[in-house]
mmCIF file of C-alpha atoms in Angstrom:
data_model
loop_
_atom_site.group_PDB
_atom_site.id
_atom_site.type_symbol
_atom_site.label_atom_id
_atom_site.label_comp_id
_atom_site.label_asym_id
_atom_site.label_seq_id
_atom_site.Cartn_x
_atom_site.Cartn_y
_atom_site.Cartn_z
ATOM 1 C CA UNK N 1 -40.114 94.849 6.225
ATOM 2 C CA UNK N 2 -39.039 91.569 4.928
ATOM 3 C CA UNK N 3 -38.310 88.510 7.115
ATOM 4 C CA UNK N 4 -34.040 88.144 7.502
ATOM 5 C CA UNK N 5 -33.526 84.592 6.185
ATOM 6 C CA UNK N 6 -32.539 81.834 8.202
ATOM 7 C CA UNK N 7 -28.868 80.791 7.790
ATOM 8 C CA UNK N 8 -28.311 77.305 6.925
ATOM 9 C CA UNK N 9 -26.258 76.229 9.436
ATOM 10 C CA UNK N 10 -29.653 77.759 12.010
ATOM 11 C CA UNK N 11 -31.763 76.352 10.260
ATOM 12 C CA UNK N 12 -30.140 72.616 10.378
ATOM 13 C CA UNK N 13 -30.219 72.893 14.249
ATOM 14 C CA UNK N 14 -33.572 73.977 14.424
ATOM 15 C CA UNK N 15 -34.302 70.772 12.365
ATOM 16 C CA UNK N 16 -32.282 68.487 14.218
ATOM 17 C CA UNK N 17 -33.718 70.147 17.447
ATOM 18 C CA UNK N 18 -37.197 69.656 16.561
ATOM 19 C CA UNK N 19 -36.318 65.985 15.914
ATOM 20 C CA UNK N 20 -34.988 65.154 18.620
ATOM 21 C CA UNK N 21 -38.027 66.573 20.813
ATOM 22 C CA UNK N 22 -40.419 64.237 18.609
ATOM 23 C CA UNK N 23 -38.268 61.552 18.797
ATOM 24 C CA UNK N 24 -38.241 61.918 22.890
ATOM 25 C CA UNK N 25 -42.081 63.076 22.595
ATOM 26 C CA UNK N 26 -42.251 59.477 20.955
ATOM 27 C CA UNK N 27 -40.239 57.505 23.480
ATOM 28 C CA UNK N 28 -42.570 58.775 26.663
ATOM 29 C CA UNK N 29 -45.555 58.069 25.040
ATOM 30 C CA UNK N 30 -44.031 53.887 24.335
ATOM 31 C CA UNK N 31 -44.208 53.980 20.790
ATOM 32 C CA UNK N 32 -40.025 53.802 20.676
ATOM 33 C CA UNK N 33 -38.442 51.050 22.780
ATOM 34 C CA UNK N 34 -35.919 52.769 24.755
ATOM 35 C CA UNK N 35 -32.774 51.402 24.461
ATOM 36 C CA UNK N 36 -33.183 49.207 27.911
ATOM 37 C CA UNK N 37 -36.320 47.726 26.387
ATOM 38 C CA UNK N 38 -34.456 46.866 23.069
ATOM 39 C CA UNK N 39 -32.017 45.431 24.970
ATOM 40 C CA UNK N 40 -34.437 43.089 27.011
ATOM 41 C CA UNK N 41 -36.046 42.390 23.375
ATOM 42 C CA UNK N 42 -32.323 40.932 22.292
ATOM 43 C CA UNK N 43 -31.630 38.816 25.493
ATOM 44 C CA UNK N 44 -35.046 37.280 25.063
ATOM 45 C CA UNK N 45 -34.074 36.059 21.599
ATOM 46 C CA UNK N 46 -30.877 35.080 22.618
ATOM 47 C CA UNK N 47 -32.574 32.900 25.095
ATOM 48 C CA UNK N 48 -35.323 31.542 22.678
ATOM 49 C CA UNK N 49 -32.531 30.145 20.247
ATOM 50 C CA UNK N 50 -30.337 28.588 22.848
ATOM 51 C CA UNK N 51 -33.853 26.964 24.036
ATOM 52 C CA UNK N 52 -34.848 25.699 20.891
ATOM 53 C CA UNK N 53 -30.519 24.787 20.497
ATOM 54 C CA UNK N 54 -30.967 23.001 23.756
ATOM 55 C CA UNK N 55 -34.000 20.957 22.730
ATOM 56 C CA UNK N 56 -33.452 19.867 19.419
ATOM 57 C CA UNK N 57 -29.513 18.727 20.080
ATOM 58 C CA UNK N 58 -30.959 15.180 21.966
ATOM 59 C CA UNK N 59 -31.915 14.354 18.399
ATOM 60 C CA UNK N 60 -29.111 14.883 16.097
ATOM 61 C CA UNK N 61 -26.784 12.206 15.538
ATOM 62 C CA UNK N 62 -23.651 12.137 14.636
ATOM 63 C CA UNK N 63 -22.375 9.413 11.859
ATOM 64 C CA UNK N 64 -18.660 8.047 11.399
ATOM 65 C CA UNK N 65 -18.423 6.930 7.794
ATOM 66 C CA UNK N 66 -15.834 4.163 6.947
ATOM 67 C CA UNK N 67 -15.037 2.643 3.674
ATOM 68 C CA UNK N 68 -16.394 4.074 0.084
ATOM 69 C CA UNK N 69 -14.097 2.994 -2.842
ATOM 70 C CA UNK N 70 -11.141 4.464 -1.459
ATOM 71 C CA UNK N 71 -11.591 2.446 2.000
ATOM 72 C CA UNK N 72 -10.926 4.924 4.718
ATOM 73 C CA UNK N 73 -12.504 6.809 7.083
ATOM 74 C CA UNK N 74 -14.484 9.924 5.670
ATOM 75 C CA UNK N 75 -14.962 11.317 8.386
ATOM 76 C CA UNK N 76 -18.052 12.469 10.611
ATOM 77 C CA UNK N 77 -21.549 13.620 9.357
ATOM 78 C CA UNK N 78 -24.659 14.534 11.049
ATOM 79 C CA UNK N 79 -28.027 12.569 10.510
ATOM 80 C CA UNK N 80 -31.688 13.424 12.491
ATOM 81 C CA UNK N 81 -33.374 10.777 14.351
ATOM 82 C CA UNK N 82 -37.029 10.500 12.982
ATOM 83 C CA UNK N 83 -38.218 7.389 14.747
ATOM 84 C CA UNK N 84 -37.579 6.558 18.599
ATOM 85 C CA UNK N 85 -36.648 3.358 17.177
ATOM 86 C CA UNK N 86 -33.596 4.839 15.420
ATOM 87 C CA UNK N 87 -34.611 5.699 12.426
ATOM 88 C CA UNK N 88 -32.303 8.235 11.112
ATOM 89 C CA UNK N 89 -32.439 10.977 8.355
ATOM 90 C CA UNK N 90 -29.048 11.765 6.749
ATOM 91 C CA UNK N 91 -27.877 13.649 3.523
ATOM 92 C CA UNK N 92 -26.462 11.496 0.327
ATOM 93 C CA UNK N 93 -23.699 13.279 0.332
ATOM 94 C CA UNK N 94 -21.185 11.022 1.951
ATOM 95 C CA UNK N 95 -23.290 7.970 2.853
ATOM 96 C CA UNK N 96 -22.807 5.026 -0.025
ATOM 97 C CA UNK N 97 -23.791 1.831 -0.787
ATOM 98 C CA UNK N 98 -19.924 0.651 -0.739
ATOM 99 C CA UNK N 99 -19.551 1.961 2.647
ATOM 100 C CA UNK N 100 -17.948 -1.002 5.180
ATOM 101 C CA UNK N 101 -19.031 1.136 8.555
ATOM 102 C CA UNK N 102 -21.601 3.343 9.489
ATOM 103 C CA UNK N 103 -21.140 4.077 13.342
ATOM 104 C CA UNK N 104 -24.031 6.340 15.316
ATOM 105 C CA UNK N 105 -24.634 7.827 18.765
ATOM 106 C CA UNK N 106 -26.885 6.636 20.728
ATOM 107 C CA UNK N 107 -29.044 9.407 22.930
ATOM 108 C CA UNK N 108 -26.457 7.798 25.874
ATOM 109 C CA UNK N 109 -23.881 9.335 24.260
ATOM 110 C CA UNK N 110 -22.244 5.817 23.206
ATOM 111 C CA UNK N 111 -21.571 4.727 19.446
ATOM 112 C CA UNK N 112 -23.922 1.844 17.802
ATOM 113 C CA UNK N 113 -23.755 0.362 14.029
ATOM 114 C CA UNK N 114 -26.263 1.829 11.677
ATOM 115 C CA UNK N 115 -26.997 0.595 8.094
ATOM 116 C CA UNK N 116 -28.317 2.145 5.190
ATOM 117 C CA UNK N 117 -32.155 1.124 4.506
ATOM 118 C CA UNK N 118 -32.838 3.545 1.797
ATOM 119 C CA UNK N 119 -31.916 5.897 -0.358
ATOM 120 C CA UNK N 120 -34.436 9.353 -1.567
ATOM 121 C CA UNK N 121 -32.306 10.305 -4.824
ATOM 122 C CA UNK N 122 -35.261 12.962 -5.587
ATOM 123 C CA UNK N 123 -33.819 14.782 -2.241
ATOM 124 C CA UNK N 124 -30.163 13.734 -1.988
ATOM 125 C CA UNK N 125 -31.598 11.639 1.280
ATOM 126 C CA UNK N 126 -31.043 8.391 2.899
ATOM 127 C CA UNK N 127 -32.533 6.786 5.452
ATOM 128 C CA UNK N 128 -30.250 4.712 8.121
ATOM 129 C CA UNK N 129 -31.123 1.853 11.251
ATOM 130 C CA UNK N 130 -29.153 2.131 13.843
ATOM 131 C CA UNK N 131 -28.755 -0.791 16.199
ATOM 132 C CA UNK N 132 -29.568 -0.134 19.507
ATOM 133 C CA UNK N 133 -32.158 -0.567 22.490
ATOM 134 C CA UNK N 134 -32.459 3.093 23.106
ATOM 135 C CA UNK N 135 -35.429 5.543 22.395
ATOM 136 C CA UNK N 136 -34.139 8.595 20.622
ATOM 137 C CA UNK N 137 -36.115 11.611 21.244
ATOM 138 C CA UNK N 138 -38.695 12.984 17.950
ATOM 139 C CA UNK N 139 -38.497 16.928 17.080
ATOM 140 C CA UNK N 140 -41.702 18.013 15.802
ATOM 141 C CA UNK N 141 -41.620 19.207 12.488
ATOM 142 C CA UNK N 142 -42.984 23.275 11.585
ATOM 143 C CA UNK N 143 -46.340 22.589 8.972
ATOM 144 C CA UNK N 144 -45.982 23.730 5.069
ATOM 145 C CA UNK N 145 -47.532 26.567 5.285
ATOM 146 C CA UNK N 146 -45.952 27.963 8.452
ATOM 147 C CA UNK N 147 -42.894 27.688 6.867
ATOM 148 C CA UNK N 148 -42.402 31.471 5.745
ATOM 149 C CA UNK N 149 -39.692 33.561 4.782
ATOM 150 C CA UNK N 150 -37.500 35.831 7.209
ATOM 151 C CA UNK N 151 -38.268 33.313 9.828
ATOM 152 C CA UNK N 152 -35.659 33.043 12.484
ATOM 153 C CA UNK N 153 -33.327 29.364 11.345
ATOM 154 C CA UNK N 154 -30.475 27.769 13.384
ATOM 155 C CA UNK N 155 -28.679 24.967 11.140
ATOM 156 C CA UNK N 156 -27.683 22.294 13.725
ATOM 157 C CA UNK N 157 -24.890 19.487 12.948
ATOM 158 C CA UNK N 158 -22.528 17.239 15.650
ATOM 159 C CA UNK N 159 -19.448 17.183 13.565
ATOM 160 C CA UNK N 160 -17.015 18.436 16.215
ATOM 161 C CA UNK N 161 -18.588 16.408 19.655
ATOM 162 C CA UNK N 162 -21.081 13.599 19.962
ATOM 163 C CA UNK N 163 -22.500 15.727 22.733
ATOM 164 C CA UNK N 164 -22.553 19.387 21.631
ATOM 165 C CA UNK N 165 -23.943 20.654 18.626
ATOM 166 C CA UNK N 166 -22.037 22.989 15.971
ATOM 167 C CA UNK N 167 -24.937 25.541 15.397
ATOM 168 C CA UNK N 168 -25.485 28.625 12.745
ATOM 169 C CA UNK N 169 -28.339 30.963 13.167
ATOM 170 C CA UNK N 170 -29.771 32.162 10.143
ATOM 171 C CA UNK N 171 -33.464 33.179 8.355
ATOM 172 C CA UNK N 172 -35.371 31.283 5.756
ATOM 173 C CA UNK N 173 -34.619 33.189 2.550
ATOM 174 C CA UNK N 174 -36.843 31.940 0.359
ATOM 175 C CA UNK N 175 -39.417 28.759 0.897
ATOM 176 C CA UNK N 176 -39.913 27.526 -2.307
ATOM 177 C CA UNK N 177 -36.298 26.542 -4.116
ATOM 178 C CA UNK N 178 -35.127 23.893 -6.338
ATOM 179 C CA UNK N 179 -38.526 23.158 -8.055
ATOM 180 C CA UNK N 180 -40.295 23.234 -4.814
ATOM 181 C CA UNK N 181 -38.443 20.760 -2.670
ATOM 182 C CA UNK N 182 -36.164 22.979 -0.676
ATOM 183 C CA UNK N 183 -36.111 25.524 2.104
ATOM 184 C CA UNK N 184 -33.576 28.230 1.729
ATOM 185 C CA UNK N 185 -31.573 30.213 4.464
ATOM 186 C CA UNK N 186 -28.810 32.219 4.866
ATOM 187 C CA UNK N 187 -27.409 30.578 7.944
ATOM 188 C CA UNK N 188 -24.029 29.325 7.649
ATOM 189 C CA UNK N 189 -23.677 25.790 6.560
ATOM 190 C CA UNK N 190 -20.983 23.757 5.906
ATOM 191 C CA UNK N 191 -20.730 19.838 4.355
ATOM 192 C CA UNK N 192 -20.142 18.467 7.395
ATOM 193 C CA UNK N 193 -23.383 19.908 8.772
ATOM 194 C CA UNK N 194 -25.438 18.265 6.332
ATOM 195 C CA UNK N 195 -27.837 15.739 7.006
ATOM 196 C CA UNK N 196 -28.268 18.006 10.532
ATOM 197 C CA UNK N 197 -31.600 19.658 11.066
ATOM 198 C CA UNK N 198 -32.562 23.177 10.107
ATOM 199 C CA UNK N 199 -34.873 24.149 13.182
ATOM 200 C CA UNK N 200 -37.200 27.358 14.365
ATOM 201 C CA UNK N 201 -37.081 29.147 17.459
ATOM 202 C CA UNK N 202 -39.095 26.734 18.781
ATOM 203 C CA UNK N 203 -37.374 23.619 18.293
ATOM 204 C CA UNK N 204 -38.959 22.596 15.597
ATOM 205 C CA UNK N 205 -37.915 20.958 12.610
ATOM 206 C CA UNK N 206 -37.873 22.765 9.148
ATOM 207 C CA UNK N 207 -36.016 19.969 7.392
ATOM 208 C CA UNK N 208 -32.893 18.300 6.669
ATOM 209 C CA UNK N 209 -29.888 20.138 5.332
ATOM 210 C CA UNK N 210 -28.107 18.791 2.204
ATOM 211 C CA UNK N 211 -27.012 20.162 -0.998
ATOM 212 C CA UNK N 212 -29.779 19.955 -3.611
ATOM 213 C CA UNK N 213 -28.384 19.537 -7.165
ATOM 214 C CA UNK N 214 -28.918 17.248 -9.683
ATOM 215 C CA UNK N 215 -27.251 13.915 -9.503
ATOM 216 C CA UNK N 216 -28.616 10.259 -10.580
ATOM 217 C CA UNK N 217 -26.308 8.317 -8.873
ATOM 218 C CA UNK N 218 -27.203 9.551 -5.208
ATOM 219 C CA UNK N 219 -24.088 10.282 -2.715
ATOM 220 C CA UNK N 220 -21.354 11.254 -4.675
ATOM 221 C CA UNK N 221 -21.237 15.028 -4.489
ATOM 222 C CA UNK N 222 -19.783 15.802 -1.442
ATOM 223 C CA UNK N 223 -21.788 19.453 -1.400
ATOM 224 C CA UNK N 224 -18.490 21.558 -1.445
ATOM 225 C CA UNK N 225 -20.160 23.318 -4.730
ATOM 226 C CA UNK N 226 -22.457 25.444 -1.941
ATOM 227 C CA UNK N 227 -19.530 25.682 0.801
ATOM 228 C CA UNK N 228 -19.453 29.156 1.499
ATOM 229 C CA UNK N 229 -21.802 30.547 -1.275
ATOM 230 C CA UNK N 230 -23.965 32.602 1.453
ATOM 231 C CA UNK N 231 -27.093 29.876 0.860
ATOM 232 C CA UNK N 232 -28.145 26.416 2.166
ATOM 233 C CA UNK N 233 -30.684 24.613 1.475
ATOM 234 C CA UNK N 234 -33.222 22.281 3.569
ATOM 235 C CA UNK N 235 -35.747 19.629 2.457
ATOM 236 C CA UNK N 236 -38.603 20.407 4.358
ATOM 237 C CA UNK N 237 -39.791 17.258 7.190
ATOM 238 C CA UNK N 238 -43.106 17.851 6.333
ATOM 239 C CA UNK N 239 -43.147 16.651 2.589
ATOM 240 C CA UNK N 240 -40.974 13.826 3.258
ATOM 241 C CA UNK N 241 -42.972 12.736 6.386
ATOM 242 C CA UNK N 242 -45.372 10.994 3.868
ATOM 243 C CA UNK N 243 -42.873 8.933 2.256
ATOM 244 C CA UNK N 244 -40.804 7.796 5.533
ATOM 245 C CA UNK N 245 -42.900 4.037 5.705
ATOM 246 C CA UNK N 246 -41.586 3.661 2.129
ATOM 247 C CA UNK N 247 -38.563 4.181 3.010
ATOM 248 C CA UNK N 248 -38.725 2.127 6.450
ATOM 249 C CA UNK N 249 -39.785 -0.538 4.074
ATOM 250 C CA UNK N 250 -36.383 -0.026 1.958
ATOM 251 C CA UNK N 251 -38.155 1.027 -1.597
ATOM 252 C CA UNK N 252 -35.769 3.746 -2.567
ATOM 253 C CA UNK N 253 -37.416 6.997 -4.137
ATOM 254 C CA UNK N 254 -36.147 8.019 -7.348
ATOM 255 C CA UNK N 255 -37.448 11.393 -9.246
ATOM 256 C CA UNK N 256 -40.046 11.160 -12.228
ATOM 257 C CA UNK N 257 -42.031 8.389 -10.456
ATOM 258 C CA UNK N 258 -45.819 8.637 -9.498
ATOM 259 C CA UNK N 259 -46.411 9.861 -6.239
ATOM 260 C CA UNK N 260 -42.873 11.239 -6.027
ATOM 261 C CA UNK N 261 -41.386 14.534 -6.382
#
């Protein structure tokens, strides 16, 4: 006598059935997280990034631009302090030589003047002074080749308060971009933010954000081109770091030249 066939709709609950008691035989033996567990998971990186928010805000700056060749205010920008001395790290994207004012905060929260000391036109970079007494407080920076992708990022700028930072959480998308002097990430940036730190869950610094594309002059692309294109970009801290005394120095770094890139 032949075996009466199944009927599809039996045999889908049998399936589903059998599932399920795997899936549960799973769960007891810890090799699912239950849902409490992946809720504990969530809160713990919730609390990691506002950590690493918390620590690395001291040292972003924010910069009041005034002047350019239309003489008015541009408007606010963020920079990174990379000195306790107040040396500060800022995109090229607003910051020019005809500039009449460059205000900064101060880790007190008040405003001091900054000036420009040099310019990295290989990076879209410069470097600022500002003038003041205070120490500002040094992020370490994440190595080369820690620096991988689908890494947790938070983009961090002070364009809205001198005392809270605008942040955008992120991964690194890709760690090798624009002939190998960018970090990519899919964390939300927009021009204001640039010259702001891309950081890691730890607080640590991945680079500086600014819009990488070519341009000789240095400061006159205002980075709109990437506004809302799903991508930023980052020059990583750790390739720069060797080139900061030059720049303390006021040599400005221009692509092509020896030791350079």
């Amino acid at each position: 006598m032949q075996p009466v066939p199944l009927s599809p709709r039996l045999t889908s609950k049998i399936f589903v059935t059998k599932k399920l008691t795997f899936l549960l035989l799973l769960s007891s033996l810890g090799w699912i997280p239950s849902v409490a567990a992946q809720d504990e998971l969530l809160e713990r990186e919730e609390k990691a990034l506002q950590a690493a928010v918390e620590k690395a805000s001291p040292s972003v700056v924010q910069l009041e631009l005034v002047g350019g060749l239309e003489s008015q205010e541009i408007g606010p920008i963020s920079g990174l302090a990379v000195s306790s001395d107040g040396y500060i790290l800022t995109s090229s994207t607003m910051v020019r030589d005809s500039l009449t004012s460059i205000l900064a905060t101060t880790p007190s929260g008040k405003r001091a003047a900054a000036k420009i000391i040099a310019h990295d036109y290989s990076r879209n970079l410069t470097l600022l002074k500002v003038n003041t007494d205070e120490s500002y407080p040094i992020l370490p920076f994440v190595p080369r080749e820690e620096i991988t992708v689908g890494q947790w990022a938070i983009a961090l700028g002070k364009t809205f308060s001198r005392n809270i930072s605008n942040q955008s959480v992120g991964i690194i998308s890709a760690s090798n971009r624009i002939w190998g002097k960018a970090i990519q990430t899919d964390a939300k940036i927009s021009p204001a933010n640039y010259g702001g730190p891309l950081i890691d869950i730890h607080g640590r610094v991945f680079g500086v954000l600014t819009p990488l594309t070519p341009n000789p002059q240095g400061g006159q692309s205002d980075g709109t081109e990437w506004y809302d294109s799903g991508i930023g970009f980052a020059v990583p801290l750790a390739d720069l770091e060797p080139h900061l005394e030059k720049l303390k120095e006021g040599e400005n770094l221009h692509p092509g030249r020896i030791g350079v890139s």
